[in-house]
Every structure is written in C-alpha cells, then in structure tokens.
Amino acid sequence: MRMGNFSYEVLGAKLRAIRKAKHISLNDVAQALNKSVSTVAKYETGEINIDLESLLLICEYFQINSADLLPNTSFDSAAKGHPRYKDQMVDRVYIYYYRAYDRWIHRCVIENDNTTFKSILYFDVKSELEPYQCNYVYEGTVHYTDSHTYYVFYNITKPFDMITINSPSLSQGYEYRIGLLSSITVYYQNMAGKILISDTPIQDQSLLMDNLVVDKQTLKELRRTNFFIV
C-alpha cells in the first residue's frame, strides 16, 4: 500500500534488509513482538500494514531510530541554513566500485534524508532497482560543502567498521563523478578505493570499467607523488 510518497512495501523491505544484515531470524522478531512468524513476514513484504506500536518495538529490538526509516518525519533546522547546497541534495545516490580479485563491479545505494542530514548505505546490492537486497547496511551522515559531498557511515552490526565516501561537488552537473571510498579491512588496515558516483543507475558496463579500473597513469602518479589521486 502507498500513501503519498510513503510505501509500506518499501518500509518492509528496509526492515528486512536491516534484519538480515544483523543476522536476526524472522522467528526472533516474532517472539520479540509476540506475533506470528507469518505476520512479521507479511510486514516485510507489505502485505500487512505495520502498525506504529509494532514498528517502534521492531526499531527498539533492532536498536535503530524509527525516523531513519520514515522519510521527512523529523527536521533539522540546520538544513535551512544551506540553501546554496540544494543542487547537491538528492534522495538517492548510486555507488559503483571494481574489485580486482573477483573481477566484478559491485554496487551500493545511498538514501539521504536531507531534512536531518542522515543517510543509509546499502552495501553490495544485488541490483540498483532492489537496493534493500544487500549484504550490509550502514547508518551515517551526509555533509555538504562548496567543493565536495562526503559521507561517514558505521556498520549496524559487527564488526562495526566505518566507511567514508568523498564525492566532488564541482562536477555535479555531469552524468557521474569519480570519488574515493575509504575503510578499514578485517585486519584493521586502512584501505581506499576508486568509486563512481551517480544520481541515476548506470547500466553501461564499458563506461564503468573504463572509469573504475586503476590504469597505468594513475599508478604512475601514485609512484611519483605517493598519493592516490582520483
């Protein structure tokens, strides 16, 4: 069911993504709510409209803020102070990166709430059209400046790693932007990678490969300056 810009199907899909990212079973949620497994499953598919009390109980069980799941339900007065950044403010951003060892282009989706400057990162999604089918979920914030937009995200489950994403703002009018993603590996080593950022999904695999694979010129600059420049 959809009410204006609100959809119970989307809300349910978000809850499912968070539940799976936290490795929580439907049975665990059903017991916490004192509901049947079938009812909880239908909350996630949108077959049953979840009531406010159950939603708040689920959010408490998941240790998340309900406002992060419901668009435009809270407001940060600081948003009024940044009209100059309104062209940078989009509700959804698509992230692409290439991982050489599996020779695969990976996809992520960021959803922004530009009334609170909070963001959710759905990491390694199966498809840009189904962002809530993902391997990991991160919560964080978005920050706008004249030169760039950057994000800081924390994994909602162990190992609670942090991801930062930096996107240049000066190329905002282009189809896509090249940015940098940095994180910590499972061995607690710093890691940074080249990413492509777009306000719309990109299906052109050649375009993605041409922009994401680190080329000889980039490696030459790395050896010359000892900095990874993208």
PDB file of C-alpha atoms in Angstrom:
ATOM      1  CA  MET A   1       0.000   0.000   0.000  1.00  0.00           C
ATOM      2  CA  ARG A   2       1.236   3.502  -0.840  1.00  0.00           C
ATOM      3  CA  MET A   3       0.263   6.776   0.835  1.00  0.00           C
ATOM      4  CA  GLY A   4       1.721   9.781  -0.989  1.00  0.00           C
ATOM      5  CA  ASN A   5       5.478   9.177  -1.045  1.00  0.00           C
ATOM      6  CA  PHE A   6       5.186   6.579   1.727  1.00  0.00           C
ATOM      7  CA  SER A   7       5.025   2.877   0.876  1.00  0.00           C
ATOM      8  CA  TYR A   8       4.545   0.022   3.333  1.00  0.00           C
ATOM      9  CA  GLU A   9       6.308  -2.249   0.835  1.00  0.00           C
ATOM     10  CA  VAL A  10       9.423  -0.052   0.944  1.00  0.00           C
ATOM     11  CA  LEU A  11       9.278   0.190   4.739  1.00  0.00           C
ATOM     12  CA  GLY A  12       9.008  -3.591   4.985  1.00  0.00           C
ATOM     13  CA  ALA A  13      11.902  -4.083   2.578  1.00  0.00           C
ATOM     14  CA  LYS A  14      14.077  -1.759   4.686  1.00  0.00           C
ATOM     15  CA  LEU A  15      13.206  -3.691   7.835  1.00  0.00           C
ATOM     16  CA  ARG A  16      14.061  -6.957   6.079  1.00  0.00           C
ATOM     17  CA  ALA A  17      17.427  -5.584   4.914  1.00  0.00           C
ATOM     18  CA  ILE A  18      18.322  -4.475   8.443  1.00  0.00           C
ATOM     19  CA  ARG A  19      17.139  -7.755   9.975  1.00  0.00           C
ATOM     20  CA  LYS A  20      19.241  -9.821   7.573  1.00  0.00           C
ATOM     21  CA  ALA A  21      22.270  -7.536   7.998  1.00  0.00           C
ATOM     22  CA  LYS A  22      22.038  -8.092  11.749  1.00  0.00           C
ATOM     23  CA  HIS A  23      21.606 -11.860  11.245  1.00  0.00           C
ATOM     24  CA  ILE A  24      18.277 -11.882  13.081  1.00  0.00           C
ATOM     25  CA  SER A  25      15.696 -14.522  12.155  1.00  0.00           C
ATOM     26  CA  LEU A  26      12.007 -13.923  11.495  1.00  0.00           C
ATOM     27  CA  ASN A  27      11.286 -16.160  14.474  1.00  0.00           C
ATOM     28  CA  ASP A  28      13.388 -13.921  16.762  1.00  0.00           C
ATOM     29  CA  VAL A  29      11.437 -10.840  15.664  1.00  0.00           C
ATOM     30  CA  ALA A  30       8.110 -12.648  16.010  1.00  0.00           C
ATOM     31  CA  GLN A  31       8.941 -13.630  19.596  1.00  0.00           C
ATOM     32  CA  ALA A  32      10.022 -10.074  20.453  1.00  0.00           C
ATOM     33  CA  LEU A  33       6.712  -8.708  19.102  1.00  0.00           C
ATOM     34  CA  ASN A  34       4.583 -11.584  20.378  1.00  0.00           C
ATOM     35  CA  LYS A  35       3.368 -12.010  16.797  1.00  0.00           C
ATOM     36  CA  SER A  36       3.328 -14.968  14.436  1.00  0.00           C
ATOM     37  CA  VAL A  37       6.199 -15.516  12.017  1.00  0.00           C
ATOM     38  CA  SER A  38       3.678 -15.196   9.174  1.00  0.00           C
ATOM     39  CA  THR A  39       2.611 -11.752  10.378  1.00  0.00           C
ATOM     40  CA  VAL A  40       6.176 -10.481  10.614  1.00  0.00           C
ATOM     41  CA  ALA A  41       6.940 -11.869   7.153  1.00  0.00           C
ATOM     42  CA  LYS A  42       3.916 -10.001   5.775  1.00  0.00           C
ATOM     43  CA  TYR A  43       5.121  -6.802   7.461  1.00  0.00           C
ATOM     44  CA  GLU A  44       8.331  -7.175   5.446  1.00  0.00           C
ATOM     45  CA  THR A  45       6.541  -7.766   2.138  1.00  0.00           C
ATOM     46  CA  GLY A  46       3.970  -5.029   2.769  1.00  0.00           C
ATOM     47  CA  GLU A  47       1.067  -7.470   2.641  1.00  0.00           C
ATOM     48  CA  ILE A  48       0.113  -6.225   6.107  1.00  0.00           C
ATOM     49  CA  ASN A  49       0.498  -2.548   7.015  1.00  0.00           C
ATOM     50  CA  ILE A  50       2.658  -2.470  10.106  1.00  0.00           C
ATOM     51  CA  ASP A  51       1.124  -0.522  12.980  1.00  0.00           C
ATOM     52  CA  LEU A  52       3.074   2.177  14.805  1.00  0.00           C
ATOM     53  CA  GLU A  53       3.415   0.205  18.044  1.00  0.00           C
ATOM     54  CA  SER A  54       4.897  -2.805  16.247  1.00  0.00           C
ATOM     55  CA  LEU A  55       7.212  -0.582  14.212  1.00  0.00           C
ATOM     56  CA  LEU A  56       8.556   1.097  17.345  1.00  0.00           C
ATOM     57  CA  LEU A  57       9.047  -2.292  19.019  1.00  0.00           C
ATOM     58  CA  ILE A  58      10.962  -3.602  15.998  1.00  0.00           C
ATOM     59  CA  CYS A  59      13.142  -0.483  15.900  1.00  0.00           C
ATOM     60  CA  GLU A  60      13.879  -0.859  19.592  1.00  0.00           C
ATOM     61  CA  TYR A  61      14.741  -4.536  19.056  1.00  0.00           C
ATOM     62  CA  PHE A  62      16.989  -3.663  16.109  1.00  0.00           C
ATOM     63  CA  GLN A  63      18.464  -0.702  18.051  1.00  0.00           C
ATOM     64  CA  ILE A  64      17.713   1.783  15.275  1.00  0.00           C
ATOM     65  CA  ASN A  65      15.861   5.099  15.118  1.00  0.00           C
ATOM     66  CA  SER A  66      12.398   4.823  13.564  1.00  0.00           C
ATOM     67  CA  ALA A  67      12.823   8.276  11.989  1.00  0.00           C
ATOM     68  CA  ASP A  68      15.648   6.869   9.854  1.00  0.00           C
ATOM     69  CA  LEU A  69      13.141   4.561   8.151  1.00  0.00           C
ATOM     70  CA  LEU A  70      10.391   7.110   7.613  1.00  0.00           C
ATOM     71  CA  PRO A  71      11.152   9.942   5.181  1.00  0.00           C
ATOM     72  CA  ASN A  72      10.538  13.531   6.266  1.00  0.00           C
ATOM     73  CA  THR A  73       9.354  12.641   9.758  1.00  0.00           C
ATOM     74  CA  SER A  74      11.920  14.812  11.518  1.00  0.00           C
ATOM     75  CA  PHE A  75      13.572  18.127  10.754  1.00  0.00           C
ATOM     76  CA  ASP A  76      16.952  19.636  11.452  1.00  0.00           C
ATOM     77  CA  SER A  77      16.855  23.429  11.449  1.00  0.00           C
ATOM     78  CA  ALA A  78      20.434  23.411  10.145  1.00  0.00           C
ATOM     79  CA  ALA A  79      19.029  22.369   6.768  1.00  0.00           C
ATOM     80  CA  LYS A  80      17.531  25.848   6.417  1.00  0.00           C
ATOM     81  CA  GLY A  81      20.993  27.336   6.594  1.00  0.00           C
ATOM     82  CA  HIS A  82      22.310  25.625   3.480  1.00  0.00           C
ATOM     83  CA  PRO A  83      20.181  26.732   0.503  1.00  0.00           C
ATOM     84  CA  ARG A  84      23.363  27.097  -1.546  1.00  0.00           C
ATOM     85  CA  TYR A  85      23.795  23.301  -1.446  1.00  0.00           C
ATOM     86  CA  LYS A  86      20.280  22.440  -2.602  1.00  0.00           C
ATOM     87  CA  ASP A  87      21.543  21.348  -6.049  1.00  0.00           C
ATOM     88  CA  GLN A  88      23.740  18.753  -4.351  1.00  0.00           C
ATOM     89  CA  MET A  89      20.921  17.345  -2.239  1.00  0.00           C
ATOM     90  CA  VAL A  90      19.432  14.209  -3.755  1.00  0.00           C
ATOM     91  CA  ASP A  91      17.370  11.477  -2.145  1.00  0.00           C
ATOM     92  CA  ARG A  92      19.313   8.577  -3.621  1.00  0.00           C
ATOM     93  CA  VAL A  93      22.888   8.091  -4.850  1.00  0.00           C
ATOM     94  CA  TYR A  94      24.342   5.094  -6.700  1.00  0.00           C
ATOM     95  CA  ILE A  95      27.897   3.939  -5.980  1.00  0.00           C
ATOM     96  CA  TYR A  96      29.994   1.598  -8.129  1.00  0.00           C
ATOM     97  CA  TYR A  97      33.410   0.065  -7.418  1.00  0.00           C
ATOM     98  CA  TYR A  98      35.536  -2.593  -9.077  1.00  0.00           C
ATOM     99  CA  ARG A  99      37.131  -5.367  -7.035  1.00  0.00           C
ATOM    100  CA  ALA A 100      40.048  -6.844  -8.966  1.00  0.00           C
ATOM    101  CA  TYR A 101      40.306 -10.194  -7.201  1.00  0.00           C
ATOM    102  CA  ASP A 102      36.792 -11.242  -8.203  1.00  0.00           C
ATOM    103  CA  ARG A 103      36.796  -9.119 -11.393  1.00  0.00           C
ATOM    104  CA  TRP A 104      33.363  -7.784 -10.606  1.00  0.00           C
ATOM    105  CA  ILE A 105      31.728  -4.369 -10.463  1.00  0.00           C
ATOM    106  CA  HIS A 106      29.964  -4.005  -7.125  1.00  0.00           C
ATOM    107  CA  ARG A 107      27.012  -1.715  -6.491  1.00  0.00           C
ATOM    108  CA  CYS A 108      25.825   0.242  -3.475  1.00  0.00           C
ATOM    109  CA  VAL A 109      22.924   2.624  -2.888  1.00  0.00           C
ATOM    110  CA  ILE A 110      22.794   5.584  -0.506  1.00  0.00           C
ATOM    111  CA  GLU A 111      19.469   7.005   0.671  1.00  0.00           C
ATOM    112  CA  ASN A 112      19.636  10.545   2.066  1.00  0.00           C
ATOM    113  CA  ASP A 113      17.258  12.353   4.375  1.00  0.00           C
ATOM    114  CA  ASN A 114      18.177  15.955   3.650  1.00  0.00           C
ATOM    115  CA  THR A 115      15.998  17.285   6.469  1.00  0.00           C
ATOM    116  CA  THR A 116      18.230  15.610   9.067  1.00  0.00           C
ATOM    117  CA  PHE A 117      21.415  15.004   7.017  1.00  0.00           C
ATOM    118  CA  LYS A 118      21.212  11.324   7.927  1.00  0.00           C
ATOM    119  CA  SER A 119      21.952   8.655   5.357  1.00  0.00           C
ATOM    120  CA  ILE A 120      21.740   4.883   4.973  1.00  0.00           C
ATOM    121  CA  LEU A 121      24.198   2.923   2.841  1.00  0.00           C
ATOM    122  CA  TYR A 122      23.003  -0.369   1.358  1.00  0.00           C
ATOM    123  CA  PHE A 123      26.303  -2.056   0.558  1.00  0.00           C
ATOM    124  CA  ASP A 124      26.769  -4.666  -2.199  1.00  0.00           C
ATOM    125  CA  VAL A 125      23.211  -4.645  -3.505  1.00  0.00           C
ATOM    126  CA  LYS A 126      22.070  -7.308  -5.961  1.00  0.00           C
ATOM    127  CA  SER A 127      20.500  -4.663  -8.183  1.00  0.00           C
ATOM    128  CA  GLU A 128      20.168  -0.885  -8.120  1.00  0.00           C
ATOM    129  CA  LEU A 129      16.418  -1.411  -8.600  1.00  0.00           C
ATOM    130  CA  GLU A 130      16.240  -3.537  -5.440  1.00  0.00           C
ATOM    131  CA  PRO A 131      18.622  -1.788  -3.038  1.00  0.00           C
ATOM    132  CA  TYR A 132      17.205  -3.466   0.053  1.00  0.00           C
ATOM    133  CA  GLN A 133      18.541  -6.830  -1.114  1.00  0.00           C
ATOM    134  CA  CYS A 134      22.067  -6.231   0.093  1.00  0.00           C
ATOM    135  CA  ASN A 135      24.866  -7.793   2.115  1.00  0.00           C
ATOM    136  CA  TYR A 136      25.419  -4.990   4.627  1.00  0.00           C
ATOM    137  CA  VAL A 137      23.636  -1.915   5.966  1.00  0.00           C
ATOM    138  CA  TYR A 138      25.443   1.168   7.270  1.00  0.00           C
ATOM    139  CA  GLU A 139      23.983   4.216   9.016  1.00  0.00           C
ATOM    140  CA  GLY A 140      25.599   7.621   8.876  1.00  0.00           C
ATOM    141  CA  THR A 141      25.527  11.279   7.943  1.00  0.00           C
ATOM    142  CA  VAL A 142      25.981  13.369   4.822  1.00  0.00           C
ATOM    143  CA  HIS A 143      27.933  16.632   4.784  1.00  0.00           C
ATOM    144  CA  TYR A 144      27.792  19.237   2.012  1.00  0.00           C
ATOM    145  CA  THR A 145      30.489  21.789   1.183  1.00  0.00           C
ATOM    146  CA  ASP A 146      31.271  24.014  -1.789  1.00  0.00           C
ATOM    147  CA  SER A 147      33.910  21.606  -3.077  1.00  0.00           C
ATOM    148  CA  HIS A 148      32.582  18.160  -2.187  1.00  0.00           C
ATOM    149  CA  THR A 149      29.973  15.979  -0.530  1.00  0.00           C
ATOM    150  CA  TYR A 150      31.209  13.434   1.967  1.00  0.00           C
ATOM    151  CA  TYR A 151      29.607  10.683   3.994  1.00  0.00           C
ATOM    152  CA  VAL A 152      30.548   8.917   7.204  1.00  0.00           C
ATOM    153  CA  PHE A 153      28.936   5.517   7.772  1.00  0.00           C
ATOM    154  CA  TYR A 154      29.058   2.874  10.506  1.00  0.00           C
ATOM    155  CA  ASN A 155      28.081  -0.768  10.078  1.00  0.00           C
ATOM    156  CA  ILE A 156      24.895  -1.528  12.034  1.00  0.00           C
ATOM    157  CA  THR A 157      26.310  -4.890  13.085  1.00  0.00           C
ATOM    158  CA  LYS A 158      29.700  -6.373  13.973  1.00  0.00           C
ATOM    159  CA  PRO A 159      32.489  -5.631  13.255  1.00  0.00           C
ATOM    160  CA  PHE A 160      31.031  -2.050  13.346  1.00  0.00           C
ATOM    161  CA  ASP A 161      33.521  -0.841  10.758  1.00  0.00           C
ATOM    162  CA  MET A 162      33.429   2.679   9.339  1.00  0.00           C
ATOM    163  CA  ILE A 163      33.227   3.766   5.699  1.00  0.00           C
ATOM    164  CA  THR A 164      33.809   7.283   4.391  1.00  0.00           C
ATOM    165  CA  ILE A 165      32.835   8.384   0.886  1.00  0.00           C
ATOM    166  CA  ASN A 166      34.068  11.579  -0.735  1.00  0.00           C
ATOM    167  CA  SER A 167      32.388  12.922  -3.869  1.00  0.00           C
ATOM    168  CA  PRO A 168      33.484  16.105  -5.686  1.00  0.00           C
ATOM    169  CA  SER A 169      30.735  18.716  -5.931  1.00  0.00           C
ATOM    170  CA  LEU A 170      32.279  20.819  -8.680  1.00  0.00           C
ATOM    171  CA  SER A 171      31.361  18.136 -11.238  1.00  0.00           C
ATOM    172  CA  GLN A 172      27.753  17.931 -10.022  1.00  0.00           C
ATOM    173  CA  GLY A 173      26.323  18.787 -13.436  1.00  0.00           C
ATOM    174  CA  TYR A 174      27.929  15.764 -15.106  1.00  0.00           C
ATOM    175  CA  GLU A 175      26.361  12.333 -15.543  1.00  0.00           C
ATOM    176  CA  TYR A 176      28.645  10.863 -12.901  1.00  0.00           C
ATOM    177  CA  ARG A 177      31.519  11.766 -10.583  1.00  0.00           C
ATOM    178  CA  ILE A 178      34.691   9.917  -9.574  1.00  0.00           C
ATOM    179  CA  GLY A 179      35.267   9.752  -5.854  1.00  0.00           C
ATOM    180  CA  LEU A 180      37.020   7.861  -3.101  1.00  0.00           C
ATOM    181  CA  LEU A 181      35.812   5.266  -0.614  1.00  0.00           C
ATOM    182  CA  SER A 182      37.929   4.548   2.441  1.00  0.00           C
ATOM    183  CA  SER A 183      37.502   1.940   5.136  1.00  0.00           C
ATOM    184  CA  ILE A 184      39.270  -0.485   7.451  1.00  0.00           C
ATOM    185  CA  THR A 185      39.948  -4.085   6.382  1.00  0.00           C
ATOM    186  CA  VAL A 186      39.148  -7.126   8.530  1.00  0.00           C
ATOM    187  CA  TYR A 187      42.820  -6.968   9.563  1.00  0.00           C
ATOM    188  CA  TYR A 188      42.348  -3.348  10.692  1.00  0.00           C
ATOM    189  CA  GLN A 189      44.379  -1.908   7.850  1.00  0.00           C
ATOM    190  CA  ASN A 190      43.450   1.360   6.156  1.00  0.00           C
ATOM    191  CA  MET A 191      42.057   0.867   2.669  1.00  0.00           C
ATOM    192  CA  ALA A 192      40.925   3.270  -0.071  1.00  0.00           C
ATOM    193  CA  GLY A 193      39.358   2.650  -3.440  1.00  0.00           C
ATOM    194  CA  LYS A 194      38.170   4.468  -6.524  1.00  0.00           C
ATOM    195  CA  ILE A 195      34.401   4.757  -6.951  1.00  0.00           C
ATOM    196  CA  LEU A 196      31.948   6.125  -9.473  1.00  0.00           C
ATOM    197  CA  ILE A 197      29.028   8.123  -8.066  1.00  0.00           C
ATOM    198  CA  SER A 198      25.824   8.823  -9.966  1.00  0.00           C
ATOM    199  CA  ASP A 199      22.379  10.243  -9.237  1.00  0.00           C
ATOM    200  CA  THR A 200      20.871   7.654 -11.596  1.00  0.00           C
ATOM    201  CA  PRO A 201      21.622   3.947 -12.159  1.00  0.00           C
ATOM    202  CA  ILE A 202      24.298   3.189 -14.761  1.00  0.00           C
ATOM    203  CA  GLN A 203      23.979   0.024 -16.843  1.00  0.00           C
ATOM    204  CA  ASP A 204      26.860   0.669 -19.274  1.00  0.00           C
ATOM    205  CA  GLN A 205      29.478  -1.877 -18.168  1.00  0.00           C
ATOM    206  CA  SER A 206      32.142  -0.459 -20.501  1.00  0.00           C
ATOM    207  CA  LEU A 207      31.739   3.012 -19.031  1.00  0.00           C
ATOM    208  CA  LEU A 208      32.011   1.610 -15.512  1.00  0.00           C
ATOM    209  CA  MET A 209      35.110  -0.463 -16.297  1.00  0.00           C
ATOM    210  CA  ASP A 210      36.832   2.411 -18.106  1.00  0.00           C
ATOM    211  CA  ASN A 211      36.357   4.673 -15.095  1.00  0.00           C
ATOM    212  CA  LEU A 212      36.863   2.247 -12.225  1.00  0.00           C
ATOM    213  CA  VAL A 213      39.861   0.105 -13.153  1.00  0.00           C
ATOM    214  CA  VAL A 214      43.064   1.738 -11.940  1.00  0.00           C
ATOM    215  CA  ASP A 215      45.113   2.472 -15.060  1.00  0.00           C
ATOM    216  CA  LYS A 216      48.848   2.838 -15.642  1.00  0.00           C
ATOM    217  CA  GLN A 217      48.722   6.638 -15.488  1.00  0.00           C
ATOM    218  CA  THR A 218      47.127   6.534 -12.020  1.00  0.00           C
ATOM    219  CA  LEU A 219      49.789   4.081 -10.845  1.00  0.00           C
ATOM    220  CA  LYS A 220      52.490   6.309 -12.322  1.00  0.00           C
ATOM    221  CA  GLU A 221      51.138   9.298 -10.379  1.00  0.00           C
ATOM    222  CA  LEU A 222      50.975   7.172  -7.229  1.00  0.00           C
ATOM    223  CA  ARG A 223      54.652   6.274  -7.561  1.00  0.00           C
ATOM    224  CA  ARG A 224      55.566   9.882  -8.339  1.00  0.00           C
ATOM    225  CA  THR A 225      53.609  11.589  -5.533  1.00  0.00           C
ATOM    226  CA  ASN A 226      52.953   8.730  -3.080  1.00  0.00           C
ATOM    227  CA  PHE A 227      49.275   9.860  -3.113  1.00  0.00           C
ATOM    228  CA  PHE A 228      46.304   8.128  -4.681  1.00  0.00           C
ATOM    229  CA  ILE A 229      44.683  10.851  -6.800  1.00  0.00           C
ATOM    230  CA  VAL A 230      41.283  10.330  -8.468  1.00  0.00           C
TER     231      VAL A 230
END
